[in-house]
Amino acid sequence: MQLGYGSGGRKGRMAAVLSLSLALTATACSGGVGGDPGGDSIKVGAVFALSGVYGAIGGEMLDGVRFAVDEVNAAGGIGGKKLDLEVKDYRSDQSLLPGLANELLQDGVVAVVGPETSTSSVVLDPTMASAKVPMITAAGLNPKGAYSFSVQPLSGYFDLAAEFAKSRGARALCDLGVSGASFESLQQVLEPAAAKAGLPMGTRIPFDAAASSLTPQVTQLKSDGCTAVFAGGTGPSVLVVARAMVDLGMTDAILMSQPTNATAATLAQLGAAAPFTSFGLPKVMVADLLPAGDPAGPAIRPFADAWKKAGKPALTTNNAIGYSSVRVVSQAIEDGGPAAEAIYADLKSGKDFPTPMLTYNFKAARNGTLPDRGDGWFTFARWKADAKAWELTFTGAAPASGR
């Protein structure tokens, strides 16, 4: 809300005060910030970038969020109360985040899902902690905010990436990532994964997230003999790396990246890089390719089948993250109650939160996949543009049918 005093004079000031008073009254009637909402619905907020550099990722996550909300409500809601989703678009402009979050809090949401990136989540940490309202994010870092919890899968596929690199005869695991805390976090998970696989870390290069060309950095990787490269960072940066590798003739190498970067928009633009680019994917995305006896099958197939039956586009990791975020919130509301503090207490209780992507537990860390809870839930795959389908490239013990 904006309070404008420029031309309204005394009447304008009185109107503004009345408007603010009504807003506060409405918040109080709804149970206060994060309070039990009463009524026949439970308000849950969502904050995502639906345009700009993060728009593709945020939009896909929101699709998953809405699918889960519709599913919960179609089944009768939680304790007879429907989930009432209120969505805010921060347009990839992180300066808008606190204001939008405060609008949600003023409207009485008991939890917030989103945003889709680590840096955006960090911006919101203080706001959510101050309000004591839990936020279920897709942050790639282990959140520092007391009321922030991440469902970004941070285990499983890093170990698999190191094993994949070793299986291809790589002498070291090289990586590029967005400079700052994100790059530091990437090293913290890649280093132990490489050590576990008996593979040394090779050249590691941070880069500016806004860079439109990474040719000098990729040239350094080539000159250092890197044949297995992990590209960190959220958004279109993996495309910039991939194109540089094509231009420099590194098509015999393997390029790996995190699951959230496998957006429909990115896959459509990989072009000549598609054959050597593999993404660490949760198995729910490739359910149809898994053998009948895969232990993850019973947990992932109902969601994967329902998504397909609904006529949705090919399932992405971001869809699954959004869906899983709502499933975590829904279980916490069902077990703890429809108030923010009760949801928070349930998230921190040490219980498991099963979803089709992973089973989460937030007691030891606010990222529910730390320590490692991802074994057996991931695979590497490349996108076959002509078939518009995934092909498995590495499943663990040995390379799969693909490259």
C-alpha positions as a LaTeX table, in Angstrom:
\begin{tabular}{lrrr}
\hline
Residue & $x$ (\AA) & $y$ (\AA) & $z$ (\AA) \\
\hline
Met1 & 0.00 & 0.00 & 0.00 \\
Gln2 & 1.22 & 3.51 & $-0.78$ \\
Leu3 & 0.32 & 6.51 & 1.34 \\
Gly4 & 0.29 & 9.56 & $-0.89$ \\
Tyr5 & 0.13 & 13.03 & 0.64 \\
Gly6 & 1.14 & 15.13 & $-2.33$ \\
Ser7 & $-2.14$ & 16.63 & $-3.54$ \\
Gly8 & $-4.83$ & 15.25 & $-1.26$ \\
Gly9 & $-4.40$ & 17.71 & 1.59 \\
Arg10 & $-6.19$ & 16.97 & 4.85 \\
Lys11 & $-8.84$ & 14.85 & 3.17 \\
Gly12 & $-6.17$ & 12.82 & 1.42 \\
Arg13 & $-4.37$ & 12.23 & 4.72 \\
Met14 & $-7.61$ & 11.17 & 6.42 \\
Ala15 & $-8.37$ & 8.79 & 3.54 \\
Ala16 & $-4.91$ & 7.28 & 3.79 \\
Val17 & $-5.24$ & 6.79 & 7.56 \\
Leu18 & $-8.67$ & 5.22 & 7.08 \\
Ser19 & $-7.26$ & 2.92 & 4.37 \\
Leu20 & $-4.41$ & 1.82 & 6.64 \\
Ser21 & $-6.82$ & 1.28 & 9.54 \\
Leu22 & $-9.07$ & $-0.91$ & 7.41 \\
Ala23 & $-6.08$ & $-2.94$ & 6.21 \\
Leu24 & $-4.90$ & $-3.56$ & 9.78 \\
Thr25 & $-8.42$ & $-4.46$ & 10.86 \\
Ala26 & $-8.66$ & $-6.96$ & 8.02 \\
Thr27 & $-5.37$ & $-8.51$ & 9.07 \\
Ala28 & $-6.53$ & $-8.76$ & 12.68 \\
Cys29 & $-9.81$ & $-10.38$ & 11.61 \\
Ser30 & $-7.94$ & $-12.98$ & 9.60 \\
Gly31 & $-6.06$ & $-14.12$ & 12.69 \\
Gly32 & $-3.11$ & $-11.74$ & 12.35 \\
Val33 & 0.15 & $-12.35$ & 10.55 \\
Gly34 & 0.55 & $-16.11$ & 10.31 \\
Gly35 & $-2.36$ & $-16.74$ & 12.66 \\
Asp36 & $-5.12$ & $-19.35$ & 12.42 \\
Pro37 & $-7.21$ & $-17.97$ & 9.57 \\
Gly38 & $-10.56$ & $-19.39$ & 10.66 \\
Gly39 & $-13.18$ & $-19.45$ & 7.95 \\
Asp40 & $-13.36$ & $-22.12$ & 5.30 \\
Ser41 & $-9.94$ & $-21.64$ & 3.66 \\
Ile42 & $-6.25$ & $-21.52$ & 4.51 \\
Lys43 & $-4.22$ & $-18.77$ & 2.84 \\
Val44 & $-0.87$ & $-19.75$ & 1.35 \\
Gly45 & 1.31 & $-17.24$ & $-0.49$ \\
Ala46 & 3.55 & $-17.78$ & $-3.51$ \\
Val47 & 6.36 & $-15.47$ & $-4.68$ \\
Phe48 & 8.01 & $-16.23$ & $-8.01$ \\
Ala49 & 9.57 & $-14.42$ & $-10.93$ \\
Leu50 & 7.14 & $-14.88$ & $-13.80$ \\
Ser51 & 9.12 & $-12.70$ & $-16.20$ \\
Gly52 & 12.72 & $-11.57$ & $-16.63$ \\
Val53 & 15.83 & $-13.71$ & $-16.31$ \\
Tyr54 & 14.27 & $-16.14$ & $-13.81$ \\
Gly55 & 10.82 & $-16.12$ & $-15.42$ \\
Ala56 & 11.09 & $-19.54$ & $-17.08$ \\
Ile57 & 12.07 & $-21.22$ & $-13.81$ \\
Gly58 & 9.55 & $-19.33$ & $-11.68$ \\
Gly59 & 6.73 & $-19.97$ & $-14.13$ \\
Glu60 & 7.38 & $-23.71$ & $-14.16$ \\
Met61 & 7.52 & $-23.85$ & $-10.36$ \\
Leu62 & 4.22 & $-21.98$ & $-10.11$ \\
Asp63 & 2.63 & $-24.49$ & $-12.50$ \\
Gly64 & 3.64 & $-27.25$ & $-10.09$ \\
Val65 & 2.37 & $-25.27$ & $-7.10$ \\
Arg66 & $-1.03$ & $-24.75$ & $-8.71$ \\
Phe67 & $-1.27$ & $-28.41$ & $-9.70$ \\
Ala68 & $-0.69$ & $-29.47$ & $-6.09$ \\
Val69 & $-3.14$ & $-26.90$ & $-4.69$ \\
Asp70 & $-5.83$ & $-28.07$ & $-7.12$ \\
Glu71 & $-5.12$ & $-31.67$ & $-6.15$ \\
Val72 & $-5.40$ & $-30.94$ & $-2.42$ \\
Asn73 & $-8.61$ & $-28.97$ & $-2.87$ \\
Ala74 & $-10.16$ & $-31.59$ & $-5.16$ \\
Ala75 & $-9.61$ & $-34.13$ & $-2.38$ \\
Gly76 & $-11.56$ & $-31.98$ & 0.06 \\
Gly77 & $-8.81$ & $-29.70$ & 1.34 \\
Ile78 & $-7.14$ & $-30.06$ & 4.73 \\
Gly79 & $-9.50$ & $-30.66$ & 7.62 \\
Gly80 & $-12.33$ & $-29.52$ & 5.38 \\
Lys81 & $-10.60$ & $-26.23$ & 4.51 \\
Lys82 & $-9.47$ & $-25.43$ & 0.97 \\
Leu83 & $-6.06$ & $-23.91$ & 0.24 \\
Asp84 & $-6.40$ & $-20.33$ & $-0.98$ \\
Leu85 & $-3.31$ & $-19.49$ & $-3.06$ \\
Glu86 & $-2.26$ & $-15.85$ & $-3.45$ \\
Val87 & 0.48 & $-15.28$ & $-6.05$ \\
Lys88 & 2.96 & $-12.40$ & $-6.35$ \\
Asp89 & 5.27 & $-11.84$ & $-9.34$ \\
Tyr90 & 8.54 & $-10.08$ & $-8.50$ \\
Arg91 & 9.52 & $-9.92$ & $-12.19$ \\
Ser92 & 13.15 & $-11.01$ & $-11.46$ \\
Asp93 & 13.61 & $-7.69$ & $-9.61$ \\
Gln94 & 14.75 & $-8.65$ & $-6.12$ \\
Ser95 & 14.14 & $-5.15$ & $-4.76$ \\
Leu96 & 10.40 & $-5.88$ & $-5.04$ \\
Leu97 & 10.53 & $-8.99$ & $-2.87$ \\
Pro98 & 10.16 & $-7.54$ & 0.67 \\
Gly99 & 7.21 & $-5.38$ & $-0.33$ \\
Leu100 & 5.40 & $-8.22$ & $-2.05$ \\
Ala101 & 6.05 & $-10.55$ & 0.88 \\
Asn102 & 4.64 & $-7.96$ & 3.27 \\
Glu103 & 1.49 & $-7.76$ & 1.14 \\
Leu104 & 1.08 & $-11.51$ & 1.52 \\
Leu105 & 1.71 & $-11.33$ & 5.25 \\
Gln106 & $-0.81$ & $-8.53$ & 5.63 \\
Asp107 & $-3.34$ & $-10.74$ & 3.84 \\
Gly108 & $-2.86$ & $-13.41$ & 6.48 \\
Val109 & $-0.93$ & $-16.18$ & 4.71 \\
Val110 & 0.32 & $-18.94$ & 7.03 \\
Ala111 & 3.19 & $-19.99$ & 4.76 \\
Val112 & 4.91 & $-18.85$ & 1.57 \\
Val113 & 6.26 & $-21.01$ & $-1.25$ \\
Gly114 & 9.07 & $-19.65$ & $-3.42$ \\
Pro115 & 11.07 & $-17.87$ & $-4.60$ \\
Glu116 & 13.03 & $-19.95$ & $-7.09$ \\
Thr117 & 16.64 & $-18.84$ & $-6.53$ \\
Ser118 & 19.11 & $-18.73$ & $-3.66$ \\
Thr119 & 19.83 & $-15.02$ & $-3.94$ \\
Ser120 & 16.12 & $-14.13$ & $-4.03$ \\
Ser121 & 15.46 & $-16.35$ & $-1.03$ \\
Val122 & 18.25 & $-14.66$ & 0.93 \\
Val123 & 16.60 & $-11.28$ & 0.30 \\
Leu124 & 13.38 & $-12.58$ & 1.88 \\
Asp125 & 14.98 & $-14.36$ & 4.86 \\
Pro126 & 14.77 & $-11.36$ & 7.27 \\
Thr127 & 11.17 & $-10.54$ & 6.32 \\
Met128 & 9.93 & $-14.07$ & 6.93 \\
Ala129 & 11.94 & $-14.49$ & 10.14 \\
Ser130 & 10.60 & $-11.21$ & 11.51 \\
Ala131 & 7.02 & $-12.26$ & 10.75 \\
Lys132 & 7.64 & $-15.83$ & 11.98 \\
Val133 & 6.01 & $-17.26$ & 8.88 \\
Pro134 & 7.72 & $-20.26$ & 7.21 \\
Met135 & 8.94 & $-19.98$ & 3.62 \\
Ile136 & 9.44 & $-23.11$ & 1.51 \\
Thr137 & 11.97 & $-22.07$ & $-1.13$ \\
Ala138 & 13.93 & $-23.55$ & $-4.01$ \\
Ala139 & 17.17 & $-22.05$ & $-2.71$ \\
Gly140 & 20.25 & $-23.93$ & $-3.84$ \\
Leu141 & 22.00 & $-22.98$ & $-0.61$ \\
Asn142 & 21.24 & $-24.26$ & 2.86 \\
Pro143 & 19.03 & $-21.34$ & 3.98 \\
Lys144 & 20.30 & $-19.12$ & 6.76 \\
Gly145 & 16.92 & $-17.60$ & 7.61 \\
Ala146 & 15.34 & $-19.09$ & 10.72 \\
Tyr147 & 11.97 & $-19.52$ & 8.97 \\
Ser148 & 13.33 & $-20.52$ & 5.55 \\
Phe149 & 13.30 & $-24.13$ & 4.33 \\
Ser150 & 14.53 & $-25.38$ & 0.97 \\
Val151 & 13.23 & $-28.27$ & $-1.13$ \\
Gln152 & 15.93 & $-27.78$ & $-3.76$ \\
Pro153 & 17.49 & $-31.25$ & $-4.20$ \\
Leu154 & 21.09 & $-30.71$ & $-3.05$ \\
Ser155 & 22.15 & $-34.31$ & $-2.68$ \\
Gly156 & 22.27 & $-37.37$ & $-4.84$ \\
Tyr157 & 22.98 & $-35.78$ & $-8.18$ \\
Phe158 & 26.30 & $-34.25$ & $-7.13$ \\
Asp159 & 27.64 & $-37.66$ & $-6.15$ \\
Leu160 & 26.22 & $-38.97$ & $-9.40$ \\
Ala161 & 27.91 & $-36.15$ & $-11.37$ \\
Ala162 & 31.33 & $-37.14$ & $-10.02$ \\
Glu163 & 30.68 & $-40.82$ & $-10.79$ \\
Phe164 & 29.51 & $-39.87$ & $-14.29$ \\
Ala165 & 32.69 & $-37.87$ & $-14.92$ \\
Lys166 & 34.88 & $-40.74$ & $-13.70$ \\
Ser167 & 33.02 & $-43.27$ & $-15.85$ \\
Arg168 & 33.86 & $-41.17$ & $-18.90$ \\
Gly169 & 37.57 & $-41.24$ & $-18.13$ \\
Ala170 & 37.83 & $-37.67$ & $-16.84$ \\
Arg171 & 41.01 & $-36.94$ & $-14.90$ \\
Ala172 & 39.30 & $-34.26$ & $-12.82$ \\
Leu173 & 35.93 & $-32.60$ & $-12.25$ \\
Cys174 & 35.94 & $-28.98$ & $-13.42$ \\
Asp175 & 33.22 & $-26.41$ & $-12.75$ \\
Leu176 & 31.96 & $-22.93$ & $-13.44$ \\
Gly177 & 29.45 & $-21.14$ & $-11.24$ \\
Val178 & 27.95 & $-17.75$ & $-10.49$ \\
Ser179 & 30.38 & $-15.83$ & $-8.30$ \\
Gly180 & 29.67 & $-15.21$ & $-4.64$ \\
Ala181 & 27.85 & $-17.37$ & $-2.10$ \\
Ser182 & 26.36 & $-19.53$ & $-4.85$ \\
Phe183 & 29.83 & $-20.48$ & $-6.16$ \\
Glu184 & 31.11 & $-21.18$ & $-2.65$ \\
Ser185 & 28.12 & $-23.40$ & $-1.98$ \\
Leu186 & 28.75 & $-25.29$ & $-5.22$ \\
Gln187 & 32.30 & $-26.10$ & $-4.10$ \\
Gln188 & 31.03 & $-27.33$ & $-0.74$ \\
Val189 & 28.93 & $-30.02$ & $-2.41$ \\
Leu190 & 31.14 & $-30.83$ & $-5.42$ \\
Glu191 & 34.37 & $-31.34$ & $-3.46$ \\
Pro192 & 33.09 & $-34.15$ & $-1.19$ \\
Ala193 & 31.27 & $-35.72$ & $-4.14$ \\
Ala194 & 34.48 & $-35.80$ & $-6.19$ \\
Ala195 & 36.46 & $-37.16$ & $-3.24$ \\
Lys196 & 33.88 & $-39.89$ & $-2.72$ \\
Ala197 & 34.30 & $-40.92$ & $-6.37$ \\
Gly198 & 38.10 & $-40.82$ & $-6.09$ \\
Leu199 & 38.29 & $-37.93$ & $-8.55$ \\
Pro200 & 40.30 & $-34.73$ & $-7.94$ \\
Met201 & 38.76 & $-31.31$ & $-8.48$ \\
Gly202 & 40.10 & $-29.53$ & $-11.55$ \\
Thr203 & 39.79 & $-25.93$ & $-12.74$ \\
Arg204 & 37.10 & $-23.94$ & $-10.92$ \\
Ile205 & 35.97 & $-20.60$ & $-12.32$ \\
Pro206 & 33.38 & $-18.15$ & $-10.91$ \\
Phe207 & 31.58 & $-15.86$ & $-13.36$ \\
Asp208 & 29.18 & $-12.93$ & $-13.40$ \\
Ala209 & 25.55 & $-14.07$ & $-13.67$ \\
Ala210 & 24.88 & $-11.32$ & $-16.20$ \\
Ala211 & 27.69 & $-12.41$ & $-18.54$ \\
Ser212 & 26.52 & $-12.87$ & $-22.14$ \\
Ser213 & 29.74 & $-14.63$ & $-23.15$ \\
Leu214 & 31.94 & $-17.05$ & $-21.22$ \\
Thr215 & 34.39 & $-17.82$ & $-24.02$ \\
Pro216 & 37.51 & $-16.76$ & $-22.02$ \\
Gln217 & 36.48 & $-18.93$ & $-19.07$ \\
Val218 & 35.66 & $-21.95$ & $-21.23$ \\
Thr219 & 38.92 & $-21.44$ & $-23.16$ \\
Gln220 & 40.71 & $-21.78$ & $-19.81$ \\
Leu221 & 38.86 & $-25.03$ & $-19.13$ \\
Lys222 & 39.88 & $-26.36$ & $-22.54$ \\
Ser223 & 43.53 & $-25.41$ & $-22.11$ \\
Asp224 & 43.53 & $-27.12$ & $-18.71$ \\
Gly225 & 42.31 & $-30.36$ & $-20.27$ \\
Cys226 & 38.84 & $-30.39$ & $-18.70$ \\
Thr227 & 36.66 & $-33.11$ & $-20.23$ \\
Ala228 & 33.96 & $-33.14$ & $-17.54$ \\
Val229 & 32.44 & $-29.77$ & $-16.61$ \\
Phe230 & 29.69 & $-28.96$ & $-14.12$ \\
Ala231 & 27.92 & $-25.67$ & $-14.85$ \\
Gly232 & 26.35 & $-24.17$ & $-11.74$ \\
Gly233 & 24.23 & $-21.06$ & $-11.52$ \\
Thr234 & 20.52 & $-20.57$ & $-12.06$ \\
Gly235 & 18.92 & $-19.39$ & $-15.26$ \\
Pro236 & 20.24 & $-19.31$ & $-18.83$ \\
Ser237 & 23.95 & $-19.41$ & $-17.89$ \\
Val238 & 24.22 & $-23.10$ & $-18.84$ \\
Leu239 & 23.34 & $-22.08$ & $-22.41$ \\
Val240 & 26.19 & $-19.55$ & $-22.44$ \\
Val241 & 28.63 & $-22.24$ & $-21.29$ \\
Ala242 & 27.27 & $-24.79$ & $-23.77$ \\
Arg243 & 27.55 & $-22.45$ & $-26.74$ \\
Ala244 & 31.12 & $-21.57$ & $-25.85$ \\
Met245 & 31.99 & $-25.26$ & $-25.68$ \\
Val246 & 30.50 & $-25.80$ & $-29.14$ \\
Asp247 & 32.40 & $-22.81$ & $-30.55$ \\
Leu248 & 35.66 & $-24.09$ & $-29.05$ \\
Gly249 & 35.20 & $-27.64$ & $-30.31$ \\
Met250 & 34.68 & $-29.23$ & $-26.88$ \\
Thr251 & 31.91 & $-31.50$ & $-28.12$ \\
Asp252 & 33.69 & $-34.65$ & $-26.90$ \\
Ala253 & 33.50 & $-33.43$ & $-23.31$ \\
Ile254 & 30.47 & $-33.82$ & $-21.06$ \\
Leu255 & 28.66 & $-30.79$ & $-19.67$ \\
Met256 & 26.54 & $-31.36$ & $-16.58$ \\
Ser257 & 24.15 & $-29.02$ & $-14.81$ \\
Gln258 & 21.60 & $-28.92$ & $-12.05$ \\
Pro259 & 18.01 & $-30.07$ & $-12.57$ \\
Thr260 & 16.37 & $-26.63$ & $-12.28$ \\
Asn261 & 18.27 & $-25.45$ & $-15.35$ \\
Ala262 & 16.50 & $-28.00$ & $-17.53$ \\
Thr263 & 13.64 & $-25.64$ & $-18.36$ \\
Ala264 & 11.62 & $-26.06$ & $-21.53$ \\
Ala265 & 13.12 & $-22.80$ & $-22.82$ \\
Thr266 & 16.70 & $-23.96$ & $-22.21$ \\
Leu267 & 16.14 & $-27.38$ & $-23.77$ \\
Ala268 & 14.70 & $-25.75$ & $-26.89$ \\
Gln269 & 17.86 & $-23.63$ & $-27.30$ \\
Leu270 & 20.60 & $-26.21$ & $-26.63$ \\
Gly271 & 21.02 & $-26.97$ & $-30.32$ \\
Ala272 & 24.41 & $-28.52$ & $-31.11$ \\
Ala273 & 25.21 & $-28.73$ & $-27.38$ \\
Ala274 & 22.34 & $-31.13$ & $-26.63$ \\
Pro275 & 24.29 & $-34.36$ & $-27.35$ \\
Phe276 & 26.98 & $-33.60$ & $-24.75$ \\
Thr277 & 24.83 & $-31.82$ & $-22.13$ \\
Ser278 & 23.31 & $-33.89$ & $-19.34$ \\
Phe279 & 21.19 & $-32.75$ & $-16.41$ \\
Gly280 & 21.02 & $-34.40$ & $-13.01$ \\
Leu281 & 17.29 & $-35.11$ & $-12.84$ \\
Pro282 & 14.99 & $-36.42$ & $-10.14$ \\
Lys283 & 13.63 & $-39.72$ & $-11.37$ \\
Val284 & 10.07 & $-38.41$ & $-11.37$ \\
Met285 & 10.95 & $-36.58$ & $-14.60$ \\
Val286 & 11.90 & $-39.78$ & $-16.39$ \\
Ala287 & 9.45 & $-42.17$ & $-14.77$ \\
Asp288 & 8.61 & $-43.85$ & $-18.08$ \\
Leu289 & 12.28 & $-44.75$ & $-18.65$ \\
Leu290 & 12.82 & $-46.48$ & $-15.32$ \\
Pro291 & 12.85 & $-50.28$ & $-14.98$ \\
Ala292 & 9.79 & $-51.82$ & $-13.37$ \\
Gly293 & 11.69 & $-52.72$ & $-10.21$ \\
Asp294 & 13.16 & $-49.26$ & $-9.51$ \\
Pro295 & 12.63 & $-48.60$ & $-5.76$ \\
Ala296 & 11.62 & $-44.98$ & $-6.42$ \\
Gly297 & 8.79 & $-46.08$ & $-8.73$ \\
Pro298 & 5.89 & $-46.38$ & $-6.26$ \\
Ala299 & 6.52 & $-42.88$ & $-4.89$ \\
Ile300 & 6.95 & $-41.07$ & $-8.19$ \\
Arg301 & 4.62 & $-42.74$ & $-10.68$ \\
Pro302 & 1.25 & $-41.46$ & $-9.31$ \\
Phe303 & 2.32 & $-37.82$ & $-9.71$ \\
Ala304 & 4.04 & $-38.38$ & $-13.05$ \\
Asp305 & 0.97 & $-40.21$ & $-14.38$ \\
Ala306 & $-1.46$ & $-37.57$ & $-13.07$ \\
Trp307 & 0.59 & $-34.77$ & $-14.65$ \\
Lys308 & 0.56 & $-36.55$ & $-18.00$ \\
Lys309 & $-3.15$ & $-37.40$ & $-17.76$ \\
Ala310 & $-3.93$ & $-33.73$ & $-17.18$ \\
Gly311 & $-2.41$ & $-32.94$ & $-20.58$ \\
Lys312 & 0.44 & $-30.89$ & $-19.15$ \\
Pro313 & 3.68 & $-30.20$ & $-21.04$ \\
Ala314 & 6.64 & $-32.50$ & $-20.33$ \\
Leu315 & 7.30 & $-32.52$ & $-16.59$ \\
Thr316 & 10.28 & $-30.43$ & $-15.43$ \\
Thr317 & 12.22 & $-30.40$ & $-12.18$ \\
Asn318 & 10.81 & $-26.96$ & $-11.48$ \\
Asn319 & 7.27 & $-28.32$ & $-11.79$ \\
Ala320 & 8.23 & $-31.06$ & $-9.31$ \\
Ile321 & 9.82 & $-28.56$ & $-6.89$ \\
Gly322 & 6.70 & $-26.42$ & $-6.91$ \\
Tyr323 & 4.49 & $-29.46$ & $-6.41$ \\
Ser324 & 6.70 & $-30.79$ & $-3.60$ \\
Ser325 & 6.70 & $-27.39$ & $-1.86$ \\
Val326 & 2.91 & $-27.49$ & $-1.52$ \\
Arg327 & 2.97 & $-31.14$ & $-0.45$ \\
Val328 & 5.40 & $-30.27$ & 2.35 \\
Val329 & 3.25 & $-27.31$ & 3.48 \\
Ser330 & 0.07 & $-29.38$ & 3.26 \\
Gln331 & 1.48 & $-32.15$ & 5.45 \\
Ala332 & 2.74 & $-29.60$ & 7.99 \\
Ile333 & $-0.71$ & $-27.99$ & 8.13 \\
Glu334 & $-2.44$ & $-31.35$ & 8.43 \\
Asp335 & $-0.14$ & $-32.54$ & 11.21 \\
Gly336 & 0.52 & $-29.27$ & 13.02 \\
Gly337 & $-2.45$ & $-27.03$ & 12.32 \\
Pro338 & $-3.24$ & $-24.03$ & 10.07 \\
Ala339 & $-1.12$ & $-21.43$ & 11.86 \\
Ala340 & 2.39 & $-20.31$ & 10.96 \\
Glu341 & 4.02 & $-21.26$ & 14.27 \\
Ala342 & 2.39 & $-24.70$ & 14.19 \\
Ile343 & 3.62 & $-25.26$ & 10.62 \\
Tyr344 & 7.12 & $-24.14$ & 11.62 \\
Ala345 & 7.17 & $-26.48$ & 14.63 \\
Asp346 & 6.07 & $-29.40$ & 12.47 \\
Leu347 & 8.77 & $-28.68$ & 9.87 \\
Lys348 & 11.41 & $-28.69$ & 12.60 \\
Ser349 & 10.06 & $-31.76$ & 14.37 \\
Gly350 & 12.39 & $-34.22$ & 12.63 \\
Lys351 & 9.69 & $-36.12$ & 10.78 \\
Asp352 & 9.94 & $-37.13$ & 7.13 \\
Phe353 & 8.00 & $-35.26$ & 4.45 \\
Pro354 & 7.62 & $-37.64$ & 1.50 \\
Thr355 & 7.05 & $-36.16$ & $-1.96$ \\
Pro356 & 7.35 & $-37.59$ & $-5.48$ \\
Met357 & 10.73 & $-35.89$ & $-5.88$ \\
Leu358 & 12.42 & $-36.70$ & $-2.56$ \\
Thr359 & 11.69 & $-37.44$ & 1.05 \\
Tyr360 & 12.66 & $-34.35$ & 3.07 \\
Asn361 & 13.65 & $-33.92$ & 6.69 \\
Phe362 & 14.42 & $-30.43$ & 8.01 \\
Lys363 & 15.62 & $-31.20$ & 11.53 \\
Ala364 & 19.38 & $-31.27$ & 10.86 \\
Ala365 & 19.40 & $-28.52$ & 8.24 \\
Arg366 & 16.91 & $-26.17$ & 6.65 \\
Asn367 & 17.57 & $-27.74$ & 3.30 \\
Gly368 & 15.62 & $-30.96$ & 3.64 \\
Thr369 & 18.10 & $-32.95$ & 1.53 \\
Leu370 & 21.07 & $-32.23$ & 3.79 \\
Pro371 & 22.65 & $-34.45$ & 4.97 \\
Asp372 & 22.46 & $-36.72$ & 1.95 \\
Arg373 & 18.92 & $-37.98$ & 1.37 \\
Gly374 & 19.09 & $-38.31$ & $-2.41$ \\
Asp375 & 20.58 & $-41.76$ & $-3.05$ \\
Gly376 & 18.65 & $-43.66$ & $-5.66$ \\
Trp377 & 16.36 & $-40.76$ & $-6.57$ \\
Phe378 & 18.41 & $-39.20$ & $-9.38$ \\
Thr379 & 19.71 & $-39.99$ & $-12.82$ \\
Phe380 & 21.54 & $-38.06$ & $-15.54$ \\
Ala381 & 19.82 & $-37.59$ & $-18.86$ \\
Arg382 & 20.15 & $-35.58$ & $-22.06$ \\
Trp383 & 17.36 & $-34.03$ & $-24.11$ \\
Lys384 & 16.61 & $-35.51$ & $-27.53$ \\
Ala385 & 15.18 & $-32.53$ & $-29.38$ \\
Asp386 & 13.99 & $-34.53$ & $-32.38$ \\
Ala387 & 12.02 & $-36.94$ & $-30.20$ \\
Lys388 & 11.12 & $-34.30$ & $-27.59$ \\
Ala389 & 12.07 & $-36.82$ & $-24.93$ \\
Trp390 & 14.78 & $-37.61$ & $-22.40$ \\
Glu391 & 17.46 & $-40.26$ & $-22.85$ \\
Leu392 & 19.26 & $-41.64$ & $-19.81$ \\
Thr393 & 23.02 & $-41.08$ & $-19.92$ \\
Phe394 & 24.14 & $-42.24$ & $-16.47$ \\
Thr395 & 22.20 & $-44.08$ & $-13.79$ \\
Gly396 & 24.94 & $-44.91$ & $-11.32$ \\
Ala397 & 26.92 & $-48.06$ & $-11.77$ \\
Ala398 & 27.58 & $-47.66$ & $-15.51$ \\
Pro399 & 26.64 & $-45.35$ & $-18.37$ \\
Ala400 & 23.07 & $-45.83$ & $-19.59$ \\
Ser401 & 22.08 & $-46.18$ & $-23.22$ \\
Gly402 & 22.97 & $-42.61$ & $-24.12$ \\
Arg403 & 26.28 & $-40.78$ & $-24.40$ \\
\hline
\end{tabular}
